[in-house]
C-alpha cells in the first residue's frame, strides 16, 4: 500500500511543474483514491498533508483547490507584512494620542521617580499599580479585585502564560472554530491540541462545549465574548448565562479574551458571572498605542500562584516602567480619553466600510475595527487575497482564522484600524470593484 506522504509528494511535484495550476480544483477524495490506487482513508490523509504544506485550500461546499497565493503561517497576523495599504492588522491610532501620552510621562522622568520605576518587579506589581489596573479594566458595573490582577509583558504573553498554566502539553483546549490566529501559534509552541467549537450568530454555542468534552476531556475553553476577532460578534446575556451554566456543570475553566471589549465597555465580562472559574486576559496596546505593551491577567485566587509561576518561568513578566506609566495614564484620565477617541474612530471607519461595501455580505458591528466579508460566489478567498495584493492591499483569508482541519469559509477579514481614513476609503473602493469583477478579468490586466 502506498504511503500517503509519497502520494502527497507526487501531487506537490505536479503543482510545482505547473501540471496543476493555482485555482485548479482537486477531484473528490473518492475519485482521487481511484485515480492513485489508494484507500479512501489514505486519500483523506493526502488532502490533509497537502493542506498542511500550504499547497491547497479547502472551502466549505466547494472542494479543495490548489492555492493561488502563498500560504500564511499561523503567526502571520502577528507582524505587519509591509503592504502599501494594510487591512490585515488592527493597530488603532488617533491623532491626539502621542501628546496625551507624553504629557503624563513628564513626572515619571524625574530622577528619583525614574530610579524606582526601573527596579525589577514581579508578576503582581505593587498595590498602587494593581488598583490602577482594576480601574482600567472596570466595565459594565464590574471591577476586578485588585488582589487578583497579574501583569505580563503584553497580551500575547499573558495568553501564553495562562495556556501554559491551565492546559498541559498534549491536552485539549476548546476554542471558537474561528479564532485569533496567535492562539493557534501559542498552542502549537506549547503542544496544546485545539478543539474547534461551533459558533452561531450569538457566538460560541454552549452545547458544542459539552459535545467536545464528551469526545475527549477538555482542560479549558478559550473565548472572545465581546467583539470577537474576526467576526465582531458580541455574546448576548442569555447565551453568556447558558455558557456559564455549562462550564460550571462540567467544572471547566474559561479563558476570557477581552482585548477589544474596551470598544463596547458598557457590557460586563463573563468573569462577572463566573469569577470562580474565569481567567480574564486583556492588554494595553489597542487602547493606547501599538508600541506600548502591557498584558493583564485577572484570575481566581486559587490559580494566582500557578499563573505567577508561568509568567516568571516563561520570561513573560511586565517591565516596572510600563506598569508605572500605565498607572499614571489611568489615574490622569488619559486612558479614558483615548478609549473614547478610538470608539469614535471605529464608528467612522465602519461608516466607510458600510458605504463602500454596500450590497455585499458583511458581518460586523458599528463599534468594531473589523469586518468579516463573505465573498461573492465567483471568487475564492485565496484567489481574492492574491488579486488584492496586486493592487497593493493586504487582506487575510478565512483560513488564517480557522481551527483544525475544518474547511475555511469563503471569506476574508478586513482590519479597518491601520490606514489613514482616506487610504482606507480608497482601499475599500478598490476591493468593492474587484469583488464585482470576475477572477478571469485579472488574467487580462
Tab-separated table of C-alpha atoms in Angstrom:
chain	number	residue	atom	x	y	z
A	1	UNK	CA	0.000	0.000	0.000
A	2	UNK	CA	1.361	3.434	-0.924
A	3	UNK	CA	2.270	5.803	1.899
A	4	UNK	CA	0.150	8.966	1.934
A	5	UNK	CA	3.290	11.132	2.031
A	6	UNK	CA	4.598	9.693	-1.241
A	7	UNK	CA	1.266	10.462	-2.917
A	8	UNK	CA	1.348	13.979	-1.465
A	9	UNK	CA	4.895	14.356	-2.843
A	10	UNK	CA	3.624	13.330	-6.294
A	11	UNK	CA	0.807	15.900	-6.220
A	12	UNK	CA	3.229	18.545	-4.916
A	13	UNK	CA	5.513	17.834	-7.887
A	14	UNK	CA	2.560	18.284	-10.264
A	15	UNK	CA	1.854	21.663	-8.647
A	16	UNK	CA	5.495	22.757	-8.947
A	17	UNK	CA	5.689	21.690	-12.580
A	18	UNK	CA	2.515	23.575	-13.484
A	19	UNK	CA	0.556	20.435	-14.374
A	20	UNK	CA	-1.778	21.518	-11.557
A	21	UNK	CA	-2.224	25.276	-11.665
A	22	UNK	CA	-3.265	27.790	-8.977
A	23	UNK	CA	-7.030	27.648	-8.635
A	24	UNK	CA	-7.390	24.107	-10.058
A	25	UNK	CA	-9.914	22.018	-8.156
A	26	UNK	CA	-8.771	18.596	-6.947
A	27	UNK	CA	-11.219	15.734	-7.525
A	28	UNK	CA	-13.468	14.481	-4.701
A	29	UNK	CA	-11.492	12.228	-2.390
A	30	UNK	CA	-13.142	9.000	-3.600
A	31	UNK	CA	-12.267	9.838	-7.214
A	32	UNK	CA	-8.755	10.819	-6.132
A	33	UNK	CA	-8.361	7.476	-4.350
A	34	UNK	CA	-9.370	5.564	-7.502
A	35	UNK	CA	-7.031	7.637	-9.684
A	36	UNK	CA	-3.986	6.937	-7.482
A	37	UNK	CA	-4.928	3.393	-6.472
A	38	UNK	CA	-5.143	4.124	-2.752
A	39	UNK	CA	-7.708	3.644	0.005
A	40	UNK	CA	-10.234	6.378	0.725
A	41	UNK	CA	-8.705	6.849	4.184
A	42	UNK	CA	-5.277	7.343	2.594
A	43	UNK	CA	-6.747	9.941	0.228
A	44	UNK	CA	-8.080	11.824	3.231
A	45	UNK	CA	-4.602	11.899	4.759
A	46	UNK	CA	-3.104	13.065	1.441
A	47	UNK	CA	-5.515	16.009	1.332
A	48	UNK	CA	-4.697	16.862	4.935
A	49	UNK	CA	-0.972	16.705	4.183
A	50	UNK	CA	-1.316	18.965	1.123
A	51	UNK	CA	-3.211	21.476	3.250
A	52	UNK	CA	-0.573	21.268	5.995
A	53	UNK	CA	2.139	22.048	3.434
A	54	UNK	CA	0.176	25.095	2.312
A	55	UNK	CA	-0.286	23.762	-1.230
A	56	UNK	CA	-4.082	23.523	-1.189
A	57	UNK	CA	-7.010	25.211	0.494
A	58	UNK	CA	-10.394	23.640	1.300
A	59	UNK	CA	-13.612	25.645	1.084
A	60	UNK	CA	-16.960	24.687	2.556
A	61	UNK	CA	-19.293	23.209	-0.063
A	62	UNK	CA	-16.862	23.831	-2.909
A	63	UNK	CA	-13.996	21.368	-2.534
A	64	UNK	CA	-10.203	21.529	-2.383
A	65	UNK	CA	-8.197	23.851	-4.635
A	66	UNK	CA	-4.551	24.466	-5.466
A	67	UNK	CA	-3.567	27.664	-3.671
A	68	UNK	CA	-3.475	30.849	-5.724
A	69	UNK	CA	-1.481	32.719	-3.075
A	70	UNK	CA	1.480	31.873	-0.891
A	71	UNK	CA	0.455	30.129	2.334
A	72	UNK	CA	0.199	32.103	5.561
A	73	UNK	CA	1.859	30.614	8.636
A	74	UNK	CA	-0.071	30.756	11.942
A	75	UNK	CA	1.932	33.695	13.354
A	76	UNK	CA	1.426	35.681	10.135
A	77	UNK	CA	-1.071	38.050	11.703
A	78	UNK	CA	1.376	38.936	14.431
A	79	UNK	CA	3.509	41.366	12.457
A	80	UNK	CA	2.803	43.777	9.583
A	81	UNK	CA	3.529	42.408	6.132
A	82	UNK	CA	4.591	45.719	4.613
A	83	UNK	CA	1.642	46.116	2.226
A	84	UNK	CA	1.083	49.614	0.819
A	85	UNK	CA	-2.404	49.527	2.350
A	86	UNK	CA	-2.598	47.175	5.300
A	87	UNK	CA	-6.016	45.682	6.071
A	88	UNK	CA	-4.509	42.603	7.722
A	89	UNK	CA	-3.720	44.178	11.073
A	90	UNK	CA	-5.632	46.275	13.563
A	91	UNK	CA	-3.466	48.898	15.221
A	92	UNK	CA	-5.755	51.791	16.199
A	93	UNK	CA	-4.029	55.174	16.291
A	94	UNK	CA	-5.722	58.548	16.830
A	95	UNK	CA	-4.051	61.945	16.241
A	96	UNK	CA	-4.121	63.121	19.844
A	97	UNK	CA	-2.628	60.048	21.458
A	98	UNK	CA	1.085	60.956	21.381
A	99	UNK	CA	0.553	64.360	23.012
A	100	UNK	CA	-1.670	62.859	25.710
A	101	UNK	CA	0.761	60.066	26.488
A	102	UNK	CA	3.808	62.353	26.536
A	103	UNK	CA	2.218	64.789	28.973
A	104	UNK	CA	1.694	62.118	31.604
A	105	UNK	CA	5.257	60.830	31.327
A	106	UNK	CA	6.930	64.078	32.419
A	107	UNK	CA	6.563	63.279	36.127
A	108	UNK	CA	7.808	59.726	35.607
A	109	UNK	CA	11.069	61.032	34.120
A	110	UNK	CA	12.150	62.809	37.303
A	111	UNK	CA	15.370	61.176	38.515
A	112	UNK	CA	14.032	59.895	41.829
A	113	UNK	CA	10.783	58.558	40.311
A	114	UNK	CA	12.575	57.001	37.354
A	115	UNK	CA	15.054	55.236	39.617
A	116	UNK	CA	12.197	53.445	41.357
A	117	UNK	CA	10.403	52.680	38.078
A	118	UNK	CA	13.499	50.965	36.696
A	119	UNK	CA	13.727	48.449	39.539
A	120	UNK	CA	12.677	44.825	38.868
A	121	UNK	CA	9.105	43.863	39.688
A	122	UNK	CA	7.236	40.567	39.948
A	123	UNK	CA	4.076	39.423	38.150
A	124	UNK	CA	1.847	41.050	40.800
A	125	UNK	CA	3.387	44.517	40.540
A	126	UNK	CA	2.579	46.573	43.652
A	127	UNK	CA	-0.714	47.604	45.302
A	128	UNK	CA	-0.857	51.014	43.598
A	129	UNK	CA	-0.499	49.659	40.052
A	130	UNK	CA	-2.969	46.852	40.797
A	131	UNK	CA	-5.546	49.452	41.893
A	132	UNK	CA	-4.963	51.443	38.711
A	133	UNK	CA	-5.237	48.275	36.607
A	134	UNK	CA	-8.520	47.350	38.288
A	135	UNK	CA	-9.885	50.799	37.424
A	136	UNK	CA	-8.668	50.458	33.836
A	137	UNK	CA	-10.368	47.061	33.422
A	138	UNK	CA	-13.663	48.157	35.010
A	139	UNK	CA	-16.678	47.930	32.688
A	140	UNK	CA	-20.385	47.296	32.815
A	141	UNK	CA	-20.540	47.702	36.589
A	142	UNK	CA	-17.827	45.070	37.133
A	143	UNK	CA	-14.478	45.903	38.749
A	144	UNK	CA	-11.916	43.165	39.373
A	145	UNK	CA	-10.464	42.604	42.805
A	146	UNK	CA	-7.018	44.295	42.599
A	147	UNK	CA	-5.515	41.437	44.616
A	148	UNK	CA	-6.347	39.084	41.709
A	149	UNK	CA	-4.545	41.099	38.998
A	150	UNK	CA	-1.242	39.928	37.475
A	151	UNK	CA	0.832	41.572	34.741
A	152	UNK	CA	2.559	40.306	31.593
A	153	UNK	CA	4.758	41.989	29.017
A	154	UNK	CA	1.884	42.115	26.513
A	155	UNK	CA	-1.405	40.429	25.677
A	156	UNK	CA	0.195	37.543	23.789
A	157	UNK	CA	2.486	36.800	26.698
A	158	UNK	CA	-0.497	36.904	29.040
A	159	UNK	CA	-2.269	34.327	26.852
A	160	UNK	CA	0.871	32.185	26.680
A	161	UNK	CA	1.191	32.134	30.461
A	162	UNK	CA	-2.490	31.322	31.001
A	163	UNK	CA	-2.410	28.497	28.440
A	164	UNK	CA	0.769	27.087	29.964
A	165	UNK	CA	-0.678	27.202	33.492
A	166	UNK	CA	-4.094	25.721	32.673
A	167	UNK	CA	-3.506	23.274	29.815
A	168	UNK	CA	-0.711	20.648	29.972
A	169	UNK	CA	1.192	19.694	26.793
A	170	UNK	CA	-0.873	17.266	24.742
A	171	UNK	CA	-4.140	18.259	26.451
A	172	UNK	CA	-7.198	19.710	24.731
A	173	UNK	CA	-8.267	23.362	24.726
A	174	UNK	CA	-11.695	24.230	23.328
A	175	UNK	CA	-11.698	27.358	21.129
A	176	UNK	CA	-14.202	29.007	18.829
A	177	UNK	CA	-13.996	27.479	15.339
A	178	UNK	CA	-12.804	30.837	14.003
A	179	UNK	CA	-10.291	32.439	16.344
A	180	UNK	CA	-7.448	34.901	16.818
A	181	UNK	CA	-4.544	33.395	14.790
A	182	UNK	CA	-1.969	33.979	17.537
A	183	UNK	CA	-3.899	31.442	19.660
A	184	UNK	CA	-3.005	28.789	17.094
A	185	UNK	CA	0.656	29.742	17.224
A	186	UNK	CA	0.792	29.721	21.034
A	187	UNK	CA	-0.943	26.356	21.227
A	188	UNK	CA	1.473	24.912	18.686
A	189	UNK	CA	4.504	26.048	20.689
A	190	UNK	CA	3.101	24.661	23.928
A	191	UNK	CA	1.987	21.328	22.433
A	192	UNK	CA	-1.693	22.009	23.127
A	193	UNK	CA	-4.401	20.447	20.956
A	194	UNK	CA	-7.016	22.981	19.856
A	195	UNK	CA	-10.574	21.664	19.587
A	196	UNK	CA	-12.878	23.787	17.381
A	197	UNK	CA	-16.213	24.696	18.991
A	198	UNK	CA	-19.252	25.608	16.908
A	199	UNK	CA	-20.454	29.193	16.623
A	200	UNK	CA	-23.664	30.870	15.507
A	201	UNK	CA	-24.889	34.465	15.335
A	202	UNK	CA	-24.688	34.728	19.146
A	203	UNK	CA	-21.107	33.461	19.341
A	204	UNK	CA	-19.851	30.261	20.957
A	205	UNK	CA	-22.515	27.515	21.146
A	206	UNK	CA	-22.545	26.059	24.700
A	207	UNK	CA	-23.796	22.656	23.514
A	208	UNK	CA	-20.656	22.300	21.415
A	209	UNK	CA	-18.590	22.563	24.610
A	210	UNK	CA	-20.493	19.621	26.089
A	211	UNK	CA	-20.137	17.598	22.899
A	212	UNK	CA	-16.386	18.224	22.658
A	213	UNK	CA	-15.910	17.386	26.330
A	214	UNK	CA	-17.701	14.039	25.861
A	215	UNK	CA	-15.455	13.171	22.918
A	216	UNK	CA	-12.310	13.771	24.967
A	217	UNK	CA	-11.962	15.809	28.160
A	218	UNK	CA	-11.200	19.488	27.693
A	219	UNK	CA	-8.890	21.217	30.149
A	220	UNK	CA	-10.270	24.707	29.485
A	221	UNK	CA	-12.232	26.833	27.000
A	222	UNK	CA	-10.921	29.989	25.307
A	223	UNK	CA	-13.447	32.539	24.048
A	224	UNK	CA	-13.836	36.154	22.931
A	225	UNK	CA	-17.356	37.089	24.080
A	226	UNK	CA	-17.232	40.795	23.080
A	227	UNK	CA	-16.328	41.991	19.551
A	228	UNK	CA	-14.923	38.617	18.614
A	229	UNK	CA	-11.955	38.642	16.255
A	230	UNK	CA	-12.568	38.025	13.332
A	231	UNK	CA	-16.400	38.032	13.369
A	232	UNK	CA	-17.111	41.130	15.539
A	233	UNK	CA	-19.833	39.137	17.350
A	234	UNK	CA	-20.866	40.007	20.896
A	235	UNK	CA	-22.452	37.323	23.054
A	236	UNK	CA	-25.911	38.333	24.365
A	237	UNK	CA	-26.741	37.902	28.050
A	238	UNK	CA	-28.878	34.718	27.687
A	239	UNK	CA	-26.072	32.984	25.763
A	240	UNK	CA	-23.484	34.108	28.317
A	241	UNK	CA	-25.621	32.739	31.154
A	242	UNK	CA	-26.092	29.433	29.353
A	243	UNK	CA	-22.336	29.135	28.719
A	244	UNK	CA	-21.633	29.912	32.385
A	245	UNK	CA	-24.046	27.151	33.417
A	246	UNK	CA	-22.394	24.587	31.113
A	247	UNK	CA	-18.885	25.472	32.281
A	248	UNK	CA	-19.976	25.174	35.895
A	249	UNK	CA	-21.584	21.779	35.361
A	250	UNK	CA	-18.502	20.462	33.520
A	251	UNK	CA	-16.115	22.109	36.010
A	252	UNK	CA	-14.162	23.742	33.186
A	253	UNK	CA	-12.159	26.976	33.475
A	254	UNK	CA	-12.809	29.746	30.950
A	255	UNK	CA	-10.064	31.870	29.409
A	256	UNK	CA	-11.860	35.088	28.502
A	257	UNK	CA	-10.081	37.335	25.984
A	258	UNK	CA	-11.335	40.923	26.330
A	259	UNK	CA	-8.706	42.664	24.184
A	260	UNK	CA	-11.348	44.508	22.103
A	261	UNK	CA	-14.015	44.899	24.786
A	262	UNK	CA	-12.926	48.483	25.556
A	263	UNK	CA	-14.820	49.471	22.393
A	264	UNK	CA	-18.064	48.079	23.913
A	265	UNK	CA	-17.394	48.904	27.547
A	266	UNK	CA	-20.948	49.087	28.862
A	267	UNK	CA	-21.095	45.282	28.978
A	268	UNK	CA	-19.728	43.297	31.945
A	269	UNK	CA	-17.380	40.388	31.179
A	270	UNK	CA	-18.199	36.723	31.687
A	271	UNK	CA	-15.860	36.965	34.666
A	272	UNK	CA	-18.673	38.839	36.411
A	273	UNK	CA	-20.911	35.756	36.007
A	274	UNK	CA	-18.407	33.047	36.916
A	275	UNK	CA	-15.490	34.707	38.726
A	276	UNK	CA	-14.508	31.447	40.420
A	277	UNK	CA	-13.620	29.747	37.103
A	278	UNK	CA	-12.766	32.589	34.707
A	279	UNK	CA	-9.283	33.830	33.851
A	280	UNK	CA	-9.628	37.167	32.056
A	281	UNK	CA	-6.877	38.370	29.703
A	282	UNK	CA	-6.545	41.927	28.397
A	283	UNK	CA	-3.844	44.305	27.178
A	284	UNK	CA	-2.915	47.957	26.786
A	285	UNK	CA	-1.729	48.317	23.182
A	286	UNK	CA	-5.128	48.538	21.457
A	287	UNK	CA	-6.418	51.066	23.992
A	288	UNK	CA	-3.341	53.283	23.874
A	289	UNK	CA	-0.724	52.715	21.164
A	290	UNK	CA	0.682	49.721	19.276
A	291	UNK	CA	4.174	50.033	20.734
A	292	UNK	CA	3.004	50.206	24.360
A	293	UNK	CA	2.972	46.659	25.644
A	294	UNK	CA	1.394	45.518	28.887
A	295	UNK	CA	-0.797	42.485	29.490
A	296	UNK	CA	-3.303	41.898	32.278
A	297	UNK	CA	-4.483	38.640	33.845
A	298	UNK	CA	-7.378	38.555	36.324
A	299	UNK	CA	-7.777	35.132	37.914
A	300	UNK	CA	-9.477	33.272	40.765
A	301	UNK	CA	-7.359	33.290	43.916
A	302	UNK	CA	-6.526	29.519	43.778
A	303	UNK	CA	-4.917	29.948	40.331
A	304	UNK	CA	-2.789	33.007	41.081
A	305	UNK	CA	0.243	31.007	42.224
A	306	UNK	CA	0.360	28.820	39.115
A	307	UNK	CA	-0.168	31.789	36.823
A	308	UNK	CA	2.540	33.845	38.509
A	309	UNK	CA	4.933	30.891	38.206
A	310	UNK	CA	4.104	30.552	34.479
A	311	UNK	CA	4.737	34.267	33.920
A	312	UNK	CA	8.126	34.032	35.654
A	313	UNK	CA	9.297	30.798	34.025
A	314	UNK	CA	8.266	31.934	30.544
A	315	UNK	CA	10.031	35.279	30.886
A	316	UNK	CA	6.641	36.937	30.345
A	317	UNK	CA	6.586	39.383	33.259
A	318	UNK	CA	5.991	43.091	32.689
A	319	UNK	CA	8.559	45.888	32.924
A	320	UNK	CA	8.219	48.082	36.009
A	321	UNK	CA	8.461	51.257	33.903
A	322	UNK	CA	5.481	50.163	31.793
A	323	UNK	CA	3.460	49.437	34.916
A	324	UNK	CA	4.169	52.867	36.365
A	325	UNK	CA	3.419	54.593	33.058
A	326	UNK	CA	0.117	52.751	32.670
A	327	UNK	CA	-0.890	53.598	36.227
A	328	UNK	CA	-0.239	57.300	35.572
A	329	UNK	CA	-2.165	57.253	32.292
A	330	UNK	CA	-5.100	55.645	34.070
A	331	UNK	CA	-5.090	57.978	37.103
A	332	UNK	CA	-4.777	61.118	34.951
A	333	UNK	CA	-7.667	60.176	32.628
A	334	UNK	CA	-5.506	59.573	29.539
A	335	UNK	CA	-6.784	56.016	29.085
A	336	UNK	CA	-10.416	57.142	29.275
A	337	UNK	CA	-9.866	59.938	26.728
A	338	UNK	CA	-8.079	57.654	24.265
A	339	UNK	CA	-10.716	54.940	24.627
A	340	UNK	CA	-13.448	57.464	23.792
A	341	UNK	CA	-11.440	58.740	20.824
A	342	UNK	CA	-10.968	55.219	19.478
A	343	UNK	CA	-14.627	54.360	19.931
A	344	UNK	CA	-15.465	57.353	17.712
A	345	UNK	CA	-12.703	56.448	15.256
A	346	UNK	CA	-14.001	52.875	14.902
A	347	UNK	CA	-17.510	54.203	14.169
A	348	UNK	CA	-16.152	56.478	11.417
A	349	UNK	CA	-14.283	53.601	9.795
A	350	UNK	CA	-17.330	51.353	9.980
A	351	UNK	CA	-19.308	54.044	8.150
A	352	UNK	CA	-16.689	53.975	5.378
A	353	UNK	CA	-16.971	50.200	5.135
A	354	UNK	CA	-20.782	50.336	5.047
A	355	UNK	CA	-20.694	52.955	2.292
A	356	UNK	CA	-18.121	51.334	0.017
A	357	UNK	CA	-19.176	47.707	0.565
A	358	UNK	CA	-22.920	48.251	0.402
A	359	UNK	CA	-24.694	45.280	-1.172
A	360	UNK	CA	-22.076	42.733	-0.126
A	361	UNK	CA	-22.425	40.130	2.629
A	362	UNK	CA	-20.718	41.736	5.652
A	363	UNK	CA	-20.814	40.658	9.281
A	364	UNK	CA	-19.646	43.393	11.626
A	365	UNK	CA	-20.558	45.731	14.477
A	366	UNK	CA	-20.580	49.555	14.295
A	367	UNK	CA	-18.223	49.612	17.314
A	368	UNK	CA	-15.663	47.191	15.865
A	369	UNK	CA	-12.407	47.690	13.964
A	370	UNK	CA	-13.075	44.501	11.939
A	371	UNK	CA	-15.378	43.376	9.119
A	372	UNK	CA	-15.997	39.761	8.081
A	373	UNK	CA	-16.749	39.653	4.345
A	374	UNK	CA	-18.336	36.609	2.726
A	375	UNK	CA	-17.146	36.918	-0.837
A	376	UNK	CA	-19.309	36.729	-3.988
A	377	UNK	CA	-19.628	33.242	-5.439
A	378	UNK	CA	-17.297	33.848	-8.363
A	379	UNK	CA	-14.379	34.466	-6.001
A	380	UNK	CA	-12.473	32.087	-3.757
A	381	UNK	CA	-10.790	33.592	-0.734
A	382	UNK	CA	-7.186	32.782	-1.630
A	383	UNK	CA	-7.696	33.996	-5.212
A	384	UNK	CA	-9.207	37.245	-3.947
A	385	UNK	CA	-6.321	37.750	-1.497
A	386	UNK	CA	-3.836	37.320	-4.354
A	387	UNK	CA	-5.807	39.720	-6.564
A	388	UNK	CA	-5.983	42.335	-3.793
A	389	UNK	CA	-2.215	42.063	-3.323
A	390	UNK	CA	-1.744	43.051	-6.972
A	391	UNK	CA	-3.364	46.354	-6.036
A	392	UNK	CA	-1.088	46.717	-3.009
A	393	UNK	CA	-3.798	45.816	-0.471
A	394	UNK	CA	-3.121	43.203	2.214
A	395	UNK	CA	-6.106	41.191	3.445
A	396	UNK	CA	-6.151	37.826	5.286
A	397	UNK	CA	-8.325	34.871	4.160
A	398	UNK	CA	-10.659	32.985	6.468
A	399	UNK	CA	-8.150	30.115	6.540
A	400	UNK	CA	-5.891	32.269	8.762
A	401	UNK	CA	-8.553	32.121	11.494
A	402	UNK	CA	-9.815	28.558	11.059
A	403	UNK	CA	-9.073	25.978	13.769
A	404	UNK	CA	-8.187	22.384	12.949
A	405	UNK	CA	-8.831	20.627	9.662
A	406	UNK	CA	-12.237	22.185	9.030
A	407	UNK	CA	-12.815	23.817	5.648
A	408	UNK	CA	-12.463	27.579	5.820
A	409	UNK	CA	-15.463	29.724	4.874
A	410	UNK	CA	-15.205	31.613	1.596
A	411	UNK	CA	-14.489	34.887	3.362
A	412	UNK	CA	-11.858	37.439	4.305
A	413	UNK	CA	-11.438	39.682	7.334
A	414	UNK	CA	-10.886	43.391	6.895
A	415	UNK	CA	-8.898	45.204	9.575
A	416	UNK	CA	-10.047	48.825	9.416
A	417	UNK	CA	-7.778	50.414	12.021
A	418	UNK	CA	-4.361	50.842	10.452
A	419	UNK	CA	-4.620	53.009	7.277
A	420	UNK	CA	-5.495	56.684	7.414
A	421	UNK	CA	-9.214	57.180	6.661
A	422	UNK	CA	-8.614	58.454	3.122
A	423	UNK	CA	-6.364	55.458	2.361
A	424	UNK	CA	-8.938	53.127	3.894
A	425	UNK	CA	-11.702	54.587	1.726
A	426	UNK	CA	-9.549	54.123	-1.380
A	427	UNK	CA	-8.728	50.528	-0.481
A	428	UNK	CA	-12.374	49.651	0.221
A	429	UNK	CA	-13.482	51.176	-3.102
A	430	UNK	CA	-10.807	49.161	-4.910
A	431	UNK	CA	-11.841	45.926	-3.181
A	432	UNK	CA	-15.510	46.558	-3.970
A	433	UNK	CA	-14.688	46.991	-7.653
A	434	UNK	CA	-12.556	43.868	-7.592
A	435	UNK	CA	-15.342	41.829	-5.949
A	436	UNK	CA	-17.802	42.904	-8.666
A	437	UNK	CA	-15.441	41.707	-11.403
A	438	UNK	CA	-14.683	38.134	-12.426
A	439	UNK	CA	-11.449	36.355	-11.441
A	440	UNK	CA	-10.587	35.735	-15.066
A	441	UNK	CA	-10.570	39.507	-15.639
A	442	UNK	CA	-7.354	39.656	-13.592
A	443	UNK	CA	-5.597	37.464	-16.138
A	444	UNK	CA	-6.064	40.124	-18.825
A	445	UNK	CA	-4.875	43.109	-16.751
